[in-house]
Amino acid sequence: MKDARRRRIEQREENKMRNKSGNRRWFQMSLIGVCLGISLLSVSDIQAGRITYVYDSLNRLTRAVYDKTTFTYTYDQTGNRLTKRATLTKPIGTVDFDADAKTDVAVYRTSTGVWFVIPSSTGISYGVLFGGDPSDKPASGDYDGDGKTDMAFYRSNEGIWHIAPSGGASPYGTSWGISTDIPVPGDYDGDGKTDIAVFRASNGGWYIVPSGGGTPYGVPWGLADDKPVPGDYDGDGKTDVAVYRASTAGWYIVPSGGGTSYGVGWGGDATDRLALGDYDGDRKTDIAVYRVSTGVWYIIPSSGGTPYAVGWGGDSTDKPVPGDYDGDRKSDVAVYRAGTGVWYITPSSGAPPYGVSWGGDPSDIPVSANPASMY
């Protein structure tokens, strides 16, 4: 049962949205340097119950996620609200360097340390040198909370994260991890910023640094051979700790919303690759695998629909790179064919499938919403 204080806060926010939408007012927000007007359409959101409210440990509202717009709130040390910033709503973890709420095609070239990006908003490609050590693992995310994906990598031989904020601040490094750790960046505290985090397979521990300023902490969850699959499985706007265990074909999930930990059997083939995403657009992570041996995707919609299969891929070098490439707030089935450097994408909106030639160097790693699936 939701406490009375939170419900009062939410009713106040909803009333504000009703009033603004009823007056046909527009909010202005900066996207890739251009001020665009975005209609909130919040009345329909409210009526349909399509709003996710996220609170911090002090019971303060940090985010209100509507169907098309997400509001992020900041506070001063005394608890007074300082800012309310609007960004476009998109599936958690979307690789979006230009903040247009569409997934961008991008690769990180390990041999040279260069990121090659095709922004979906302009199609004008570019490269950025950031990295270059053989041990660097791409770990992109929105670390500064400006709605754009930041280039970042985890240098495992040093245990240091290197982050280049898209907001213009100077790149910086943070020491967190050891050489065998796998980077698992995500928004574990729900403040709209990516948190630094690693999964340590040797002891099954998750080690997380909350961007909201909380104390770093560890979560024991997993075994030595498990693969981390962090995602927002309960739809509360926070990344959940989760692992996939190939030996049992089990997904084991710890809901951040406080529910009971649980397991789901899905997968089991030796060639299965993890392909989690939000395929039904309900703002919850769906369990999914891509079976390399057959080129078939197997997906369980979190909204309760019947599990289904999609044939897309089939080359032995294909890697799953699901993302919201068409901007309809649903993950699209897509593969990166490492053998040829071509991305093959099936838009969930119903548009014709297409290919994008981008990559092809043997050292290229596709920049994915779930970097752990690449290692």
Coordinates of N, CA and C in Angstrom, one line a residue, residues 206-350:
W206 N 28.1 -8.2 -6.5 CA 27.9 -7.0 -7.2 C 28.3 -5.8 -6.3
Y207 N 29.1 -4.9 -6.9 CA 29.7 -3.8 -6.2 C 29.2 -2.5 -6.9
I208 N 28.5 -1.7 -6.2 CA 27.8 -0.6 -6.8 C 28.1 0.7 -6.1
V209 N 28.3 1.8 -6.9 CA 28.6 3.1 -6.4 C 27.4 4.0 -6.9
P210 N 26.5 4.3 -6.0 CA 25.3 5.1 -6.4 C 25.7 6.5 -6.8
S211 N 25.2 7.0 -7.9 CA 25.5 8.3 -8.4 C 24.8 9.4 -7.6
G212 N 23.8 9.0 -6.8 CA 23.0 9.9 -6.0 C 23.8 10.3 -4.7
G213 N 24.9 9.7 -4.5 CA 25.7 10.1 -3.3 C 25.6 9.2 -2.2
G214 N 24.9 8.1 -2.3 CA 24.8 7.1 -1.2 C 26.1 6.3 -1.1
T215 N 26.2 5.6 0.0 CA 27.4 4.8 0.3 C 27.5 3.6 -0.7
P216 N 28.6 3.4 -1.2 CA 28.8 2.2 -2.1 C 28.5 0.9 -1.3
Y217 N 28.0 -0.1 -2.0 CA 27.5 -1.3 -1.3 C 27.7 -2.5 -2.2
G218 N 27.6 -3.6 -1.6 CA 27.7 -4.9 -2.3 C 26.5 -5.7 -2.2
V219 N 26.2 -6.5 -3.2 CA 25.0 -7.4 -3.2 C 25.5 -8.8 -3.6
P220 N 25.4 -9.8 -2.7 CA 25.8 -11.2 -3.1 C 24.8 -11.9 -3.9
W221 N 25.0 -12.1 -5.2 CA 24.0 -12.6 -6.0 C 24.7 -13.2 -7.3
G222 N 24.8 -14.5 -7.3 CA 25.4 -15.2 -8.5 C 26.5 -16.2 -8.1
L223 N 26.9 -17.0 -9.1 CA 27.9 -18.0 -9.0 C 29.0 -17.7 -10.0
A224 N 30.1 -18.5 -9.9 CA 31.3 -18.2 -10.7 C 31.0 -18.2 -12.2
D225 N 30.1 -19.0 -12.7 CA 29.9 -19.1 -14.2 C 28.7 -18.3 -14.6
D226 N 28.1 -17.6 -13.7 CA 26.9 -16.8 -14.1 C 27.3 -15.6 -15.0
K227 N 26.3 -15.1 -15.8 CA 26.5 -13.9 -16.6 C 25.5 -12.8 -16.1
P228 N 26.0 -11.6 -15.8 CA 25.1 -10.6 -15.3 C 24.2 -10.1 -16.4
V229 N 22.9 -9.9 -16.0 CA 21.9 -9.4 -16.9 C 21.1 -8.3 -16.2
P230 N 21.7 -7.2 -15.8 CA 21.0 -6.1 -15.1 C 19.9 -5.5 -16.0
G231 N 18.8 -5.2 -15.4 CA 17.7 -4.6 -16.1 C 16.6 -4.1 -15.2
D232 N 15.6 -3.5 -15.7 CA 14.5 -3.0 -14.8 C 13.3 -4.0 -15.0
Y233 N 13.4 -5.1 -14.3 CA 12.4 -6.2 -14.5 C 11.1 -5.9 -13.8
D234 N 11.1 -5.0 -12.8 CA 9.9 -4.7 -12.0 C 9.3 -3.4 -12.4
G235 N 9.9 -2.7 -13.3 CA 9.4 -1.4 -13.8 C 9.3 -0.3 -12.9
D236 N 10.2 -0.2 -11.9 CA 10.2 0.8 -10.9 C 11.1 1.9 -11.2
G237 N 11.8 1.9 -12.4 CA 12.7 2.9 -12.8 C 14.1 2.7 -12.2
K238 N 14.4 1.6 -11.6 CA 15.7 1.3 -11.1 C 16.2 0.0 -11.7
T239 N 17.5 -0.1 -11.9 CA 18.1 -1.3 -12.4 C 18.1 -2.4 -11.3
D240 N 17.7 -3.6 -11.7 CA 17.7 -4.7 -10.8 C 18.9 -5.6 -11.0
V241 N 19.5 -6.1 -9.9 CA 20.5 -7.1 -10.0 C 20.0 -8.4 -10.5
A242 N 20.6 -9.0 -11.5 CA 20.1 -10.3 -12.0 C 21.3 -11.0 -12.8
V243 N 21.2 -12.3 -12.8 CA 22.2 -13.2 -13.5 C 21.5 -14.2 -14.3
Y244 N 22.2 -14.7 -15.3 CA 21.7 -15.8 -16.1 C 22.7 -17.0 -15.9
R245 N 22.2 -18.1 -15.5 CA 23.0 -19.3 -15.2 C 22.8 -20.4 -16.3
A246 N 23.8 -20.5 -17.2 CA 23.7 -21.4 -18.3 C 23.4 -22.8 -17.9
S247 N 24.0 -23.3 -16.8 CA 23.9 -24.7 -16.4 C 22.5 -25.1 -16.1
T248 N 21.7 -24.1 -15.7 CA 20.3 -24.4 -15.3 C 19.3 -23.7 -16.3
A249 N 19.8 -22.9 -17.2 CA 19.0 -22.1 -18.1 C 18.1 -21.2 -17.3
G250 N 18.6 -20.7 -16.1 CA 17.8 -19.9 -15.2 C 18.2 -18.5 -15.2
W251 N 17.2 -17.6 -15.2 CA 17.4 -16.2 -14.9 C 17.1 -15.9 -13.4
Y252 N 18.0 -15.4 -12.7 CA 17.7 -15.1 -11.2 C 17.8 -13.6 -11.0
I253 N 16.7 -13.1 -10.4 CA 16.5 -11.7 -10.4 C 16.1 -11.2 -9.0
V254 N 16.7 -10.1 -8.6 CA 16.4 -9.4 -7.3 C 15.7 -8.1 -7.6
P255 N 14.4 -8.0 -7.5 CA 13.7 -6.8 -7.8 C 14.1 -5.7 -6.8
S256 N 14.4 -4.5 -7.4 CA 14.8 -3.4 -6.6 C 13.6 -2.8 -5.8
G257 N 12.4 -3.1 -6.3 CA 11.2 -2.6 -5.6 C 10.9 -3.3 -4.3
G258 N 11.7 -4.3 -3.9 CA 11.5 -4.9 -2.7 C 10.7 -6.2 -2.7
G259 N 10.4 -6.7 -3.9 CA 9.7 -8.0 -4.0 C 10.6 -9.1 -3.8
T260 N 10.1 -10.3 -3.7 CA 10.8 -11.5 -3.5 C 11.7 -11.9 -4.7
S261 N 12.9 -12.3 -4.4 CA 13.8 -12.7 -5.5 C 13.2 -14.0 -6.2
Y262 N 13.4 -14.1 -7.5 CA 12.8 -15.2 -8.2 C 13.7 -15.7 -9.3
G263 N 13.3 -16.8 -9.9 CA 14.0 -17.4 -11.0 C 13.1 -17.7 -12.1
V264 N 13.6 -17.6 -13.4 CA 12.8 -18.0 -14.6 C 13.6 -18.8 -15.5
G265 N 13.1 -20.0 -15.9 CA 13.8 -20.8 -16.8 C 13.6 -20.4 -18.2
W266 N 14.7 -20.0 -18.9 CA 14.5 -19.6 -20.3 C 15.9 -19.6 -21.0
G267 N 16.0 -20.4 -22.0 CA 17.3 -20.6 -22.7 C 17.8 -22.0 -22.5
G268 N 19.1 -22.1 -22.4 CA 19.7 -23.5 -22.1 C 20.5 -24.0 -23.2
D269 N 20.4 -23.5 -24.5 CA 21.2 -24.0 -25.5 C 22.6 -23.4 -25.4
A270 N 23.6 -24.2 -25.7 CA 25.0 -23.7 -25.5 C 25.3 -22.5 -26.3
T271 N 24.5 -22.2 -27.4 CA 24.8 -21.1 -28.2 C 24.0 -19.8 -27.9
D272 N 23.2 -19.9 -26.9 CA 22.3 -18.8 -26.5 C 23.1 -17.6 -26.1
R273 N 22.7 -16.4 -26.6 CA 23.3 -15.2 -26.1 C 22.2 -14.3 -25.5
L274 N 22.5 -13.6 -24.5 CA 21.5 -12.8 -23.8 C 21.1 -11.6 -24.6
A275 N 19.8 -11.4 -24.6 CA 19.2 -10.3 -25.5 C 18.1 -9.6 -24.8
L276 N 18.3 -9.3 -23.5 CA 17.2 -8.6 -22.8 C 16.9 -7.3 -23.4
G277 N 15.6 -6.8 -23.2 CA 15.2 -5.6 -23.8 C 13.7 -5.3 -23.4
D278 N 13.2 -4.2 -23.8 CA 11.7 -4.0 -23.5 C 11.0 -4.1 -24.9
Y279 N 10.7 -5.3 -25.2 CA 10.1 -5.6 -26.5 C 8.6 -5.2 -26.6
D280 N 7.9 -5.2 -25.5 CA 6.5 -4.9 -25.5 C 6.2 -3.4 -25.0
G281 N 7.2 -2.7 -24.7 CA 7.0 -1.2 -24.4 C 6.3 -0.9 -23.1
D282 N 6.4 -1.8 -22.1 CA 5.7 -1.6 -20.9 C 6.7 -1.0 -19.8
R283 N 7.9 -0.6 -20.2 CA 8.9 -0.1 -19.3 C 9.5 -1.1 -18.3
K284 N 9.3 -2.4 -18.7 CA 9.9 -3.5 -17.9 C 10.8 -4.3 -18.8
T285 N 12.0 -4.7 -18.3 CA 12.9 -5.6 -19.0 C 12.3 -6.9 -19.3
D286 N 12.3 -7.4 -20.5 CA 11.8 -8.7 -20.9 C 13.0 -9.7 -21.0
I287 N 12.8 -10.9 -20.6 CA 13.8 -11.9 -20.7 C 13.8 -12.4 -22.1
A288 N 15.0 -12.5 -22.7 CA 15.1 -12.9 -24.1 C 16.5 -13.5 -24.3
V289 N 16.6 -14.4 -25.3 CA 17.8 -15.0 -25.7 C 17.9 -15.0 -27.2
Y290 N 19.1 -14.9 -27.8 CA 19.3 -15.1 -29.2 C 20.1 -16.4 -29.4
R291 N 19.5 -17.4 -30.1 CA 20.2 -18.7 -30.3 C 21.0 -18.6 -31.6
V292 N 22.3 -18.6 -31.4 CA 23.2 -18.4 -32.6 C 23.1 -19.6 -33.5
S293 N 22.9 -20.8 -33.0 CA 22.9 -22.0 -33.8 C 21.8 -22.0 -34.8
T294 N 20.6 -21.3 -34.5 CA 19.5 -21.4 -35.4 C 19.1 -20.0 -35.9
G295 N 19.6 -18.9 -35.3 CA 19.3 -17.6 -35.7 C 17.9 -17.2 -35.2
V296 N 17.5 -17.7 -34.1 CA 16.1 -17.5 -33.6 C 16.2 -16.7 -32.2
W297 N 15.3 -15.8 -32.1 CA 15.2 -15.0 -30.8 C 14.0 -15.6 -30.1
Y298 N 14.2 -15.8 -28.8 CA 13.1 -16.3 -27.9 C 12.8 -15.3 -26.8
I299 N 11.6 -14.8 -26.8 CA 11.3 -13.6 -25.9 C 10.1 -13.9 -25.0
I300 N 10.2 -13.5 -23.8 CA 9.0 -13.5 -22.8 C 8.6 -12.1 -22.5
P301 N 7.4 -11.7 -23.0 CA 7.0 -10.3 -22.7 C 6.6 -10.2 -21.2
S302 N 7.1 -9.1 -20.6 CA 6.8 -8.9 -19.2 C 5.4 -8.5 -19.0
S303 N 4.7 -8.0 -20.0 CA 3.3 -7.6 -19.9 C 2.4 -8.8 -19.8
G304 N 2.8 -10.0 -19.9 CA 2.0 -11.1 -19.7 C 1.6 -11.8 -21.0
G305 N 2.0 -11.4 -22.1 CA 1.7 -12.0 -23.4 C 2.4 -13.3 -23.5
T306 N 2.0 -14.1 -24.6 CA 2.6 -15.4 -24.8 C 4.0 -15.3 -25.3
P307 N 4.9 -16.1 -24.7 CA 6.3 -16.1 -25.2 C 6.3 -16.4 -26.7
Y308 N 7.3 -15.8 -27.5 CA 7.3 -16.0 -28.9 C 8.7 -16.1 -29.4
A309 N 8.8 -16.5 -30.7 CA 10.1 -16.6 -31.3 C 10.1 -15.8 -32.6
V310 N 11.3 -15.2 -32.9 CA 11.5 -14.4 -34.1 C 12.8 -14.9 -34.8
G311 N 12.7 -15.3 -36.0 CA 13.9 -15.7 -36.8 C 14.5 -14.5 -37.4
W312 N 15.7 -14.2 -36.9 CA 16.5 -13.0 -37.4 C 17.9 -13.1 -37.0
G313 N 18.7 -13.4 -38.1 CA 20.2 -13.6 -37.8 C 20.6 -14.9 -38.6
G314 N 21.4 -15.7 -37.9 CA 21.7 -17.0 -38.4 C 23.2 -17.2 -38.8
D315 N 23.9 -16.1 -38.9 CA 25.3 -16.2 -39.2 C 26.1 -16.5 -37.9
S316 N 27.1 -17.2 -37.9 CA 27.8 -17.6 -36.7 C 28.5 -16.5 -36.0
T317 N 28.7 -15.4 -36.7 CA 29.3 -14.2 -36.1 C 28.3 -13.2 -35.6
D318 N 27.0 -13.4 -35.7 CA 26.0 -12.5 -35.3 C 26.0 -12.3 -33.8
K319 N 25.9 -11.0 -33.4 CA 25.7 -10.7 -31.9 C 24.4 -9.9 -31.8
P320 N 23.6 -10.3 -30.8 CA 22.4 -9.5 -30.6 C 22.6 -8.1 -30.1
V321 N 22.0 -7.1 -30.7 CA 22.1 -5.7 -30.3 C 20.8 -5.1 -30.3
P322 N 19.8 -5.6 -29.4 CA 18.5 -5.0 -29.4 C 18.6 -3.6 -28.9
G323 N 17.7 -2.8 -29.4 CA 17.6 -1.4 -29.1 C 16.4 -0.7 -29.7
D324 N 16.1 0.5 -29.3 CA 14.9 1.2 -29.8 C 15.4 2.1 -31.0
Y325 N 15.6 1.5 -32.1 CA 16.2 2.2 -33.3 C 15.1 3.1 -34.0
D326 N 13.9 2.8 -33.8 CA 12.8 3.6 -34.5 C 12.1 4.5 -33.5
G327 N 12.5 4.5 -32.3 CA 11.9 5.5 -31.3 C 10.5 5.3 -30.9
D328 N 10.0 4.1 -31.0 CA 8.6 3.8 -30.5 C 8.5 3.3 -29.1
R329 N 9.7 3.4 -28.4 CA 9.8 3.0 -27.0 C 9.6 1.5 -26.8
K330 N 10.0 0.7 -27.9 CA 10.0 -0.7 -27.8 C 11.4 -1.2 -28.4
S331 N 11.9 -2.2 -27.8 CA 13.2 -2.7 -28.3 C 13.0 -3.5 -29.6
D332 N 13.8 -3.2 -30.6 CA 13.8 -3.8 -31.9 C 14.8 -5.0 -31.9
V333 N 14.4 -6.1 -32.6 CA 15.3 -7.2 -32.8 C 16.4 -6.8 -33.8
A334 N 17.7 -7.0 -33.4 CA 18.8 -6.6 -34.3 C 20.0 -7.4 -34.0
V335 N 20.8 -7.6 -35.0 CA 22.1 -8.3 -34.8 C 23.2 -7.5 -35.5
Y336 N 24.4 -7.6 -34.9 CA 25.6 -7.1 -35.5 C 26.4 -8.2 -36.1
R337 N 26.6 -8.3 -37.4 CA 27.3 -9.4 -38.0 C 28.8 -9.0 -38.1
A338 N 29.5 -9.6 -37.1 CA 30.9 -9.2 -37.0 C 31.7 -9.6 -38.2
G339 N 31.4 -10.6 -38.9 CA 32.1 -11.1 -40.1 C 32.1 -10.1 -41.2
T340 N 31.0 -9.3 -41.3 CA 30.9 -8.3 -42.4 C 30.8 -6.9 -41.9
G341 N 30.6 -6.7 -40.6 CA 30.5 -5.3 -40.1 C 29.1 -4.7 -40.5
V342 N 28.1 -5.5 -40.6 CA 26.8 -5.0 -41.0 C 25.8 -5.2 -39.8
W343 N 25.0 -4.2 -39.5 CA 23.9 -4.3 -38.5 C 22.6 -4.6 -39.3
Y344 N 21.9 -5.6 -38.8 CA 20.6 -5.9 -39.4 C 19.5 -5.7 -38.4
I345 N 18.5 -4.8 -38.7 CA 17.6 -4.3 -37.7 C 16.1 -4.5 -38.2
T346 N 15.3 -5.0 -37.4 CA 13.8 -5.2 -37.6 C 13.1 -4.3 -36.8
P347 N 12.6 -3.1 -37.3 CA 11.9 -2.2 -36.4 C 10.6 -2.8 -35.9
S348 N 10.3 -2.5 -34.6 CA 9.1 -3.0 -34.0 C 7.9 -2.3 -34.5
S349 N 8.1 -1.1 -35.1 CA 7.0 -0.3 -35.5 C 6.3 -0.8 -36.8
G350 N 7.0 -1.8 -37.4 CA 6.4 -2.4 -38.6 C 7.1 -1.9 -39.9

